[in-house]
mmCIF file with all atom_site columns, C-alpha atoms in Angstrom:
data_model
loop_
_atom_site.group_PDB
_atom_site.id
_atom_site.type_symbol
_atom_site.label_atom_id
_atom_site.label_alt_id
_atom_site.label_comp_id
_atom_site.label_asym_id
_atom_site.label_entity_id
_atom_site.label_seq_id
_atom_site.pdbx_PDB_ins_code
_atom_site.Cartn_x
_atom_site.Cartn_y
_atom_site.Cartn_z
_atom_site.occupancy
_atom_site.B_iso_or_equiv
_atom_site.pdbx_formal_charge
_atom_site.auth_seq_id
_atom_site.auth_comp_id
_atom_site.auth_asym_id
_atom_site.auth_atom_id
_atom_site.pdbx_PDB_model_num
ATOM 1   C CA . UNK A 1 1   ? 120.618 168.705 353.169 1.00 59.00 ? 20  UNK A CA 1
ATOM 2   C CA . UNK A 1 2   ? 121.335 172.499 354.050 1.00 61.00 ? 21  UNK A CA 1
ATOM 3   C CA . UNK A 1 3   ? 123.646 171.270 357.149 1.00 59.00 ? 22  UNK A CA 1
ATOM 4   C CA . UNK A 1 4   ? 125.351 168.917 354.952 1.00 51.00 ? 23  UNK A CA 1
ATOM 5   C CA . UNK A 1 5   ? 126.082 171.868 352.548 1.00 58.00 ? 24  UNK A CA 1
ATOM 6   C CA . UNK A 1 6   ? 127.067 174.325 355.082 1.00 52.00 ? 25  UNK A CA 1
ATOM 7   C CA . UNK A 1 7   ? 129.303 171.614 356.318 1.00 48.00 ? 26  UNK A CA 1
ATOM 8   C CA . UNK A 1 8   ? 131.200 171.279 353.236 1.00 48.00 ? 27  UNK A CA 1
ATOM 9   C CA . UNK A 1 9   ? 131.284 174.817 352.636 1.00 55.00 ? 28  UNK A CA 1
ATOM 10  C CA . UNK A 1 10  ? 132.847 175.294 355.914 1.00 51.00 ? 29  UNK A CA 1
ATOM 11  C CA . UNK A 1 11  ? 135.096 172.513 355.374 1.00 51.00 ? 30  UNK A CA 1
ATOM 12  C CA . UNK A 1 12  ? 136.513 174.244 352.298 1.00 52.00 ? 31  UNK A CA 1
ATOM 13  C CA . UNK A 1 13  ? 137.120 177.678 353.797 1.00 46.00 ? 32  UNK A CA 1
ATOM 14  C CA . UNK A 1 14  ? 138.789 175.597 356.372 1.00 52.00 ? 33  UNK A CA 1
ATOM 15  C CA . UNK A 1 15  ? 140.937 174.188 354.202 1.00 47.00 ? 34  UNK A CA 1
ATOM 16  C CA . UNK A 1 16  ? 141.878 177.142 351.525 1.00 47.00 ? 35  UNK A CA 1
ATOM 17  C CA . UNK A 1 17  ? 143.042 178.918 355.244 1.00 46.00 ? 36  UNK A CA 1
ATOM 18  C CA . UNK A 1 18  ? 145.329 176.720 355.795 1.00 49.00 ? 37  UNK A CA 1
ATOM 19  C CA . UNK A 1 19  ? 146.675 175.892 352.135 1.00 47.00 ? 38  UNK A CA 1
ATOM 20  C CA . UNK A 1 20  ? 146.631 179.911 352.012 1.00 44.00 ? 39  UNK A CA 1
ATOM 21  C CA . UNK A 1 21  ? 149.150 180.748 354.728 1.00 49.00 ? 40  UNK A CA 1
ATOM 22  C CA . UNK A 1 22  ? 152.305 181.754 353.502 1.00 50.00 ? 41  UNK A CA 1
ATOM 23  C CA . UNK A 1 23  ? 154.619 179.726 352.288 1.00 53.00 ? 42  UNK A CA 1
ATOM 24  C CA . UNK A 1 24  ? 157.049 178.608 355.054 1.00 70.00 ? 43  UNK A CA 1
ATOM 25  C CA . UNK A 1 25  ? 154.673 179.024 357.950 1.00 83.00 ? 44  UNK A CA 1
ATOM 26  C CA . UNK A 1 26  ? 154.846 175.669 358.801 1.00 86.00 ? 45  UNK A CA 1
ATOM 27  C CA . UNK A 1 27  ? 158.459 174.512 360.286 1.00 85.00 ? 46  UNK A CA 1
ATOM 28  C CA . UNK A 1 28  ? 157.098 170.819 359.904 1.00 88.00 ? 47  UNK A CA 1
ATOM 29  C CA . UNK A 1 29  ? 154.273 168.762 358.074 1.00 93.00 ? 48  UNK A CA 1
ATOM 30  C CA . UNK A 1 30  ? 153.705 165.218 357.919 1.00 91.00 ? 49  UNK A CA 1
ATOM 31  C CA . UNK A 1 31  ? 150.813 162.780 357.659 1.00 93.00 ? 50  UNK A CA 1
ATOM 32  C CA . UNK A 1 32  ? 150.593 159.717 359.482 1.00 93.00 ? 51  UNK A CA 1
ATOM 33  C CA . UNK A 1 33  ? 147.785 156.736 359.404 1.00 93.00 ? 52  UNK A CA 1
ATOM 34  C CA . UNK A 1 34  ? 147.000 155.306 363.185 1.00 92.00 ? 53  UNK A CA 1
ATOM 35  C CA . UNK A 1 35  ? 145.711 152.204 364.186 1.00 92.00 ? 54  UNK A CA 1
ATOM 36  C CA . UNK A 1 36  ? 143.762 151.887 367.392 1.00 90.00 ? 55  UNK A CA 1
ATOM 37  C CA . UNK A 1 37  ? 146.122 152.204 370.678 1.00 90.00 ? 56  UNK A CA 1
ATOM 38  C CA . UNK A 1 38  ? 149.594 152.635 367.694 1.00 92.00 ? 57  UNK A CA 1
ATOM 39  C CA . UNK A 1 39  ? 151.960 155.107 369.143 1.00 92.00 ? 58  UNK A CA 1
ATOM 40  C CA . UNK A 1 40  ? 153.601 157.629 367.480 1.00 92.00 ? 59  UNK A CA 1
ATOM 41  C CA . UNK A 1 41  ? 156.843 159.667 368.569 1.00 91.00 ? 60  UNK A CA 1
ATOM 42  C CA . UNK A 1 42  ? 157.912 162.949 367.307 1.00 89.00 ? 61  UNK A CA 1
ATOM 43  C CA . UNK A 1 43  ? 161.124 164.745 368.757 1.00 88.00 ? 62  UNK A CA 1
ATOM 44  C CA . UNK A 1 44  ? 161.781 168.357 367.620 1.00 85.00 ? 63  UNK A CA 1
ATOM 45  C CA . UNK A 1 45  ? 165.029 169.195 368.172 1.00 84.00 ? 64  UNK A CA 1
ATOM 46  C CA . UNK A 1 46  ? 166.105 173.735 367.449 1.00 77.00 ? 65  UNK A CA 1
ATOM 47  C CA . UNK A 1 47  ? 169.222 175.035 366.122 1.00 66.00 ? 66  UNK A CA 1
ATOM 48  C CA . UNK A 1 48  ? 172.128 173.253 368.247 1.00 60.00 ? 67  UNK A CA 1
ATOM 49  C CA . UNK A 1 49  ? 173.234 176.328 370.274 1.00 54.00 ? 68  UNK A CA 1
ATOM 50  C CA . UNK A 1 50  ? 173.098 177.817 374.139 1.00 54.00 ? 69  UNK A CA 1
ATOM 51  C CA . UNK A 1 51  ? 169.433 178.602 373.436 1.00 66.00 ? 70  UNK A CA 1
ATOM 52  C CA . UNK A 1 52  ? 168.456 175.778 371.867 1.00 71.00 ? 71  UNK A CA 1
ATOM 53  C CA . UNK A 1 53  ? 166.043 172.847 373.143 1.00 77.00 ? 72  UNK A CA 1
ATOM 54  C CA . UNK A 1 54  ? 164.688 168.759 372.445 1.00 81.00 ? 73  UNK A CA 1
ATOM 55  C CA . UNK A 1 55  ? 160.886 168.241 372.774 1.00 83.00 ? 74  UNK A CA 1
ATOM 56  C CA . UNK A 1 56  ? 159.277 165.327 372.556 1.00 87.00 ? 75  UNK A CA 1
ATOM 57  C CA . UNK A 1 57  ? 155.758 164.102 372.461 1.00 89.00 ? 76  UNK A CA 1
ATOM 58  C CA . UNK A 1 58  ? 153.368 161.018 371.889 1.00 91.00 ? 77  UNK A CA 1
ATOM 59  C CA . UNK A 1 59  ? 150.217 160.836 370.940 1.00 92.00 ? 78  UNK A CA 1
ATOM 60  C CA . UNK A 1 60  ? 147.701 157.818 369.553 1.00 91.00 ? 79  UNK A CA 1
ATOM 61  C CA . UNK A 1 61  ? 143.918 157.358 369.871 1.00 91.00 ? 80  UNK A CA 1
ATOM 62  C CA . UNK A 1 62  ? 141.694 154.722 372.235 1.00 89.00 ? 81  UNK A CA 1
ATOM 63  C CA . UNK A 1 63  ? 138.242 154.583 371.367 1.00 85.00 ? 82  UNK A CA 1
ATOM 64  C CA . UNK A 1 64  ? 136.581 155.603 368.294 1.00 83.00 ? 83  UNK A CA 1
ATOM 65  C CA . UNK A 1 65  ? 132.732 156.326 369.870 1.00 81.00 ? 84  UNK A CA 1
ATOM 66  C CA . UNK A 1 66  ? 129.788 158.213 367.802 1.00 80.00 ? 85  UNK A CA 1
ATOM 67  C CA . UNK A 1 67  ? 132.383 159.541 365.258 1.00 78.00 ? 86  UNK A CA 1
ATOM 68  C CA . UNK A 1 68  ? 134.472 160.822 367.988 1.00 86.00 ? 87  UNK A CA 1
ATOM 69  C CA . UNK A 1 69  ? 138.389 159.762 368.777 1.00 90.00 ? 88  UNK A CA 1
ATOM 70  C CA . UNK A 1 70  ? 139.765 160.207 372.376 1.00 93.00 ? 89  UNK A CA 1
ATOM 71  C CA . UNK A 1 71  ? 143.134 160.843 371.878 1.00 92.00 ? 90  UNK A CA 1
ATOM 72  C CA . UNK A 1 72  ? 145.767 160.630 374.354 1.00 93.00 ? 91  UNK A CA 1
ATOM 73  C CA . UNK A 1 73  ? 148.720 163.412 374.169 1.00 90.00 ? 92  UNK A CA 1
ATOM 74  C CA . UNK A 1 74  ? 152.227 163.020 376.398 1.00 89.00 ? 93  UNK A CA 1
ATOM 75  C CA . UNK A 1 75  ? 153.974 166.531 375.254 1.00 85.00 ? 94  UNK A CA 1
ATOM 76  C CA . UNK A 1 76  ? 157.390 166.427 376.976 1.00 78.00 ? 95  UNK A CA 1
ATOM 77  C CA . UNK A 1 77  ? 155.905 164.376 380.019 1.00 81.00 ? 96  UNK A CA 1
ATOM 78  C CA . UNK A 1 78  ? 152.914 165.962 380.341 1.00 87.00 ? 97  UNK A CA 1
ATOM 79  C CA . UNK A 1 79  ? 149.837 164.255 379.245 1.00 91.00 ? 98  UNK A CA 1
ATOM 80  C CA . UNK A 1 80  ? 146.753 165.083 377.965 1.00 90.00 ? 99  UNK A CA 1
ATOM 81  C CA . UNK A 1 81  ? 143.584 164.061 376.623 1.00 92.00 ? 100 UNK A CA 1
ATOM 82  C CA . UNK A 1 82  ? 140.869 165.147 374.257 1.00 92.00 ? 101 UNK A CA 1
ATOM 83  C CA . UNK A 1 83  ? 138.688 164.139 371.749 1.00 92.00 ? 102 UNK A CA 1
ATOM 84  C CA . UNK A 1 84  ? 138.387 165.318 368.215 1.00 91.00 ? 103 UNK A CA 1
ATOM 85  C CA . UNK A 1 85  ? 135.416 164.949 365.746 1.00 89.00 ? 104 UNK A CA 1
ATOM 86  C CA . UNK A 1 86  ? 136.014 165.015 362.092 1.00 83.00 ? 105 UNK A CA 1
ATOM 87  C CA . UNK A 1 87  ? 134.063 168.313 362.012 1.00 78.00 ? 106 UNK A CA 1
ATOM 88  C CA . UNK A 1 88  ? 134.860 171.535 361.408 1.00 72.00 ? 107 UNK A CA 1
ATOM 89  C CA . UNK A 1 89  ? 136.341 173.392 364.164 1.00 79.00 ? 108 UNK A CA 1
ATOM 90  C CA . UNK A 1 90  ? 136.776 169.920 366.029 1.00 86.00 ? 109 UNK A CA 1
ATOM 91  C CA . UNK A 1 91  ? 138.764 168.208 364.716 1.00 90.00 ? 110 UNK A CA 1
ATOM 92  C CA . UNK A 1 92  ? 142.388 170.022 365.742 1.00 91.00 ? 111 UNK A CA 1
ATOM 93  C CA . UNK A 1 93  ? 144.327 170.507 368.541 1.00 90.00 ? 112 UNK A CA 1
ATOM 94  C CA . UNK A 1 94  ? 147.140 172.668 369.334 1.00 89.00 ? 113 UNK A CA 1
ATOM 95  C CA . UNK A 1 95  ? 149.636 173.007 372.004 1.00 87.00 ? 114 UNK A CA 1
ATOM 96  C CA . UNK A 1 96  ? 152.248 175.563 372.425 1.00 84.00 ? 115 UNK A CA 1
ATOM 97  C CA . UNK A 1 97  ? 155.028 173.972 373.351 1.00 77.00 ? 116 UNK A CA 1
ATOM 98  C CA . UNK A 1 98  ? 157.295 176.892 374.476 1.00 69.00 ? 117 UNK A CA 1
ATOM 99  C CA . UNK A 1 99  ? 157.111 180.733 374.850 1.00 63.00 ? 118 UNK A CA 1
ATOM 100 C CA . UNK A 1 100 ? 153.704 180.977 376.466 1.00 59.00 ? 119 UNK A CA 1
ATOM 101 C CA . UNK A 1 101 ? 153.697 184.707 376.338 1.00 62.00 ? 120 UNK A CA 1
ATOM 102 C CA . UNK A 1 102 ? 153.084 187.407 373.264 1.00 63.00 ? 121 UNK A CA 1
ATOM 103 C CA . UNK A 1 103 ? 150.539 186.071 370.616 1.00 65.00 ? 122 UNK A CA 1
ATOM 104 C CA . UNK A 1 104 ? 150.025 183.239 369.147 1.00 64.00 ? 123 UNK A CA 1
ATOM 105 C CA . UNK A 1 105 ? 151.781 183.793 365.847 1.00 67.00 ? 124 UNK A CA 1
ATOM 106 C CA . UNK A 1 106 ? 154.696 184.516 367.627 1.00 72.00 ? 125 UNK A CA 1
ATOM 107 C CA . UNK A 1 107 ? 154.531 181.027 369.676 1.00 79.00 ? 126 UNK A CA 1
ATOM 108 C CA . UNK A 1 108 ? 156.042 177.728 368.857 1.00 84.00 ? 127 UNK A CA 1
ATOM 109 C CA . UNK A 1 109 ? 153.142 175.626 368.213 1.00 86.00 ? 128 UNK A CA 1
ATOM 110 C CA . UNK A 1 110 ? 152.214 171.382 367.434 1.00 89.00 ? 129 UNK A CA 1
ATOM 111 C CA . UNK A 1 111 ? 148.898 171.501 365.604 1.00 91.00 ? 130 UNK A CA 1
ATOM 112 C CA . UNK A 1 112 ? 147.103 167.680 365.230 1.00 93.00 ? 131 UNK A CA 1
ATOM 113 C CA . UNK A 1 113 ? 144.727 167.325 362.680 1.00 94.00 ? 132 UNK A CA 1
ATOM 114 C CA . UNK A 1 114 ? 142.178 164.356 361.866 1.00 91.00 ? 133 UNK A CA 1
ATOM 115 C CA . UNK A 1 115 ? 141.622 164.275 358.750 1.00 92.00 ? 134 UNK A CA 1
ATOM 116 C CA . UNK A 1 116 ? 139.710 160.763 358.275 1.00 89.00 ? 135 UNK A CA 1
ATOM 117 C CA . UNK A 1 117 ? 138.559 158.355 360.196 1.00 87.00 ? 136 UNK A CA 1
ATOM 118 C CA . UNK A 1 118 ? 138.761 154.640 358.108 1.00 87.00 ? 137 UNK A CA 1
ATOM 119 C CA . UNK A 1 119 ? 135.981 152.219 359.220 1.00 82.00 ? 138 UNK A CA 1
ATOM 120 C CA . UNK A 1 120 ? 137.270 149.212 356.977 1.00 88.00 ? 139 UNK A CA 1
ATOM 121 C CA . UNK A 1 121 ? 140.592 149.353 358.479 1.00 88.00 ? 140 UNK A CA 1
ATOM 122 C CA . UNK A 1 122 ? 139.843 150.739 361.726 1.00 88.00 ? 141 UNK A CA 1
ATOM 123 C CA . UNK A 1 123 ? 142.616 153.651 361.311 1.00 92.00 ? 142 UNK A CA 1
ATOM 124 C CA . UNK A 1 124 ? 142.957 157.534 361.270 1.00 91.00 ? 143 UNK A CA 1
ATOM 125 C CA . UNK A 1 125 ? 144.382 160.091 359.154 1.00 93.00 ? 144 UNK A CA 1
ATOM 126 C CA . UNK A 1 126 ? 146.424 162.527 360.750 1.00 94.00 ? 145 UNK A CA 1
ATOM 127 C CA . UNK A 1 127 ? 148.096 165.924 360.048 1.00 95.00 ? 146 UNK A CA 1
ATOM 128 C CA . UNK A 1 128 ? 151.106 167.449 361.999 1.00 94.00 ? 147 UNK A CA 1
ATOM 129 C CA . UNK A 1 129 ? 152.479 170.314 362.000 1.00 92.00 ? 148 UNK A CA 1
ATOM 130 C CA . UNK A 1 130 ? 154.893 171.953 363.988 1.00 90.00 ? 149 UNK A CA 1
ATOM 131 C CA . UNK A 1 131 ? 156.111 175.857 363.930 1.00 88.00 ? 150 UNK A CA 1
ATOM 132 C CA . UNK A 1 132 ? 158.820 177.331 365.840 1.00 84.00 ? 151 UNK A CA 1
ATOM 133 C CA . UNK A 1 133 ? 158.760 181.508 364.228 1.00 81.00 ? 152 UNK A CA 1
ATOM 134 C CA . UNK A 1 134 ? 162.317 182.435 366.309 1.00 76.00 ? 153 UNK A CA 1
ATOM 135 C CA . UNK A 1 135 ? 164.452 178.902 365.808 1.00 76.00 ? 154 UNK A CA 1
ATOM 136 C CA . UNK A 1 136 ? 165.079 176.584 362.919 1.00 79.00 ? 155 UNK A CA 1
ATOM 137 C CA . UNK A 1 137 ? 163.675 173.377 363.691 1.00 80.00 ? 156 UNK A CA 1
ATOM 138 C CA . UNK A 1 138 ? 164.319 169.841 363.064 1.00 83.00 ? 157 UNK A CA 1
ATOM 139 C CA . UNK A 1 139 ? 161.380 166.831 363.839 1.00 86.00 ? 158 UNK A CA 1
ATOM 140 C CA . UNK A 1 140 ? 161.977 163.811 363.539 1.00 84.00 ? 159 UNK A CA 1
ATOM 141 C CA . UNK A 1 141 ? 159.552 161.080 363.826 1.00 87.00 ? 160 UNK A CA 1
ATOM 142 C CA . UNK A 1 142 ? 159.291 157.136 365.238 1.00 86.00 ? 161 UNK A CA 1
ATOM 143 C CA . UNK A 1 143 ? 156.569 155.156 364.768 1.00 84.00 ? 162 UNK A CA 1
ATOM 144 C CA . UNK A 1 144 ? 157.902 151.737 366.971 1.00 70.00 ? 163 UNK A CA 1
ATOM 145 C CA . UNK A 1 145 ? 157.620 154.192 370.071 1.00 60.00 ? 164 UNK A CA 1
ATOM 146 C CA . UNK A 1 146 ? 158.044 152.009 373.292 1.00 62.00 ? 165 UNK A CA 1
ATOM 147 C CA . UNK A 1 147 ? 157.744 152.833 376.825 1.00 55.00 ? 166 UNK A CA 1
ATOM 148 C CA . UNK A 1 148 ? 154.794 155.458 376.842 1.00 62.00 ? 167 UNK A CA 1
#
């Protein structure tokens, strides 16, 4: 009973720290639902000018083992894979997508989040976010991504 407790309690902090960052810290947020092996395609596209870039990436999920998900990840060609537990401190994953050096606040930045895990339906609950501090960004999504 105390681990479930601590659990929640750490789920809440969790959760005020992100609804507490400051308003506009997030270029990007959307929530999508997943079914087993569904592929989803996000392009974020920066300010059209000399400096500015396209990124795309892919991700869905393969196997839902133990509570865990192995997600697969194809950010701009490059793939990766991982596997997130609806726990706290396990359940994100980031990538910085551009601008590898200074800190991280300073660094353009994809954040996943599961958020639930449906056993009826087999499907997950997902939170994106995407955060570019230097360039206005624009992300668009498709869910009928092919060819991945």
């Amino acid at each position: 009973m105390a681990i479930v407790r601590s659990l929640a309690i750490w789920l809440m902090v969790g959760c005020w720290v992100v609804a507490a960052m400051p308003k506009g810290y997030w270029g990007y947020k959307d929530g999508v639902d997943l079914a087993k092996d569904q592929v989803v395609h996000y392009t974020i596209d920066s300010a059209k000018n000399e400096a500015g870039y396209r990124f795309d990436f892919f991700f869905r999920w393969t196997l839902w083992k133990e509570r865990g998900l192995v997600m697969h990840f194809s950010f701009d060609g490059f793939r990766r894979q991982t596997i997130l537990y609806p726990e706290y401190k396990r359940d994100t994953f980031r990538y910085f997508y551009r601008d590898r050096h200074g800190s991280s606040d300073e660094k353009p930045m994809i954040m996943i989040r599961l958020l639930a895990l449906n056993d009826q339906n087999k499907t997950a609950t997902f939170e994106v976010l995407v955060r570019d501090p230097k360039r206005t960004i624009v992300v668009e999504r498709n869910m009928s991504a092919k060819g991945w």
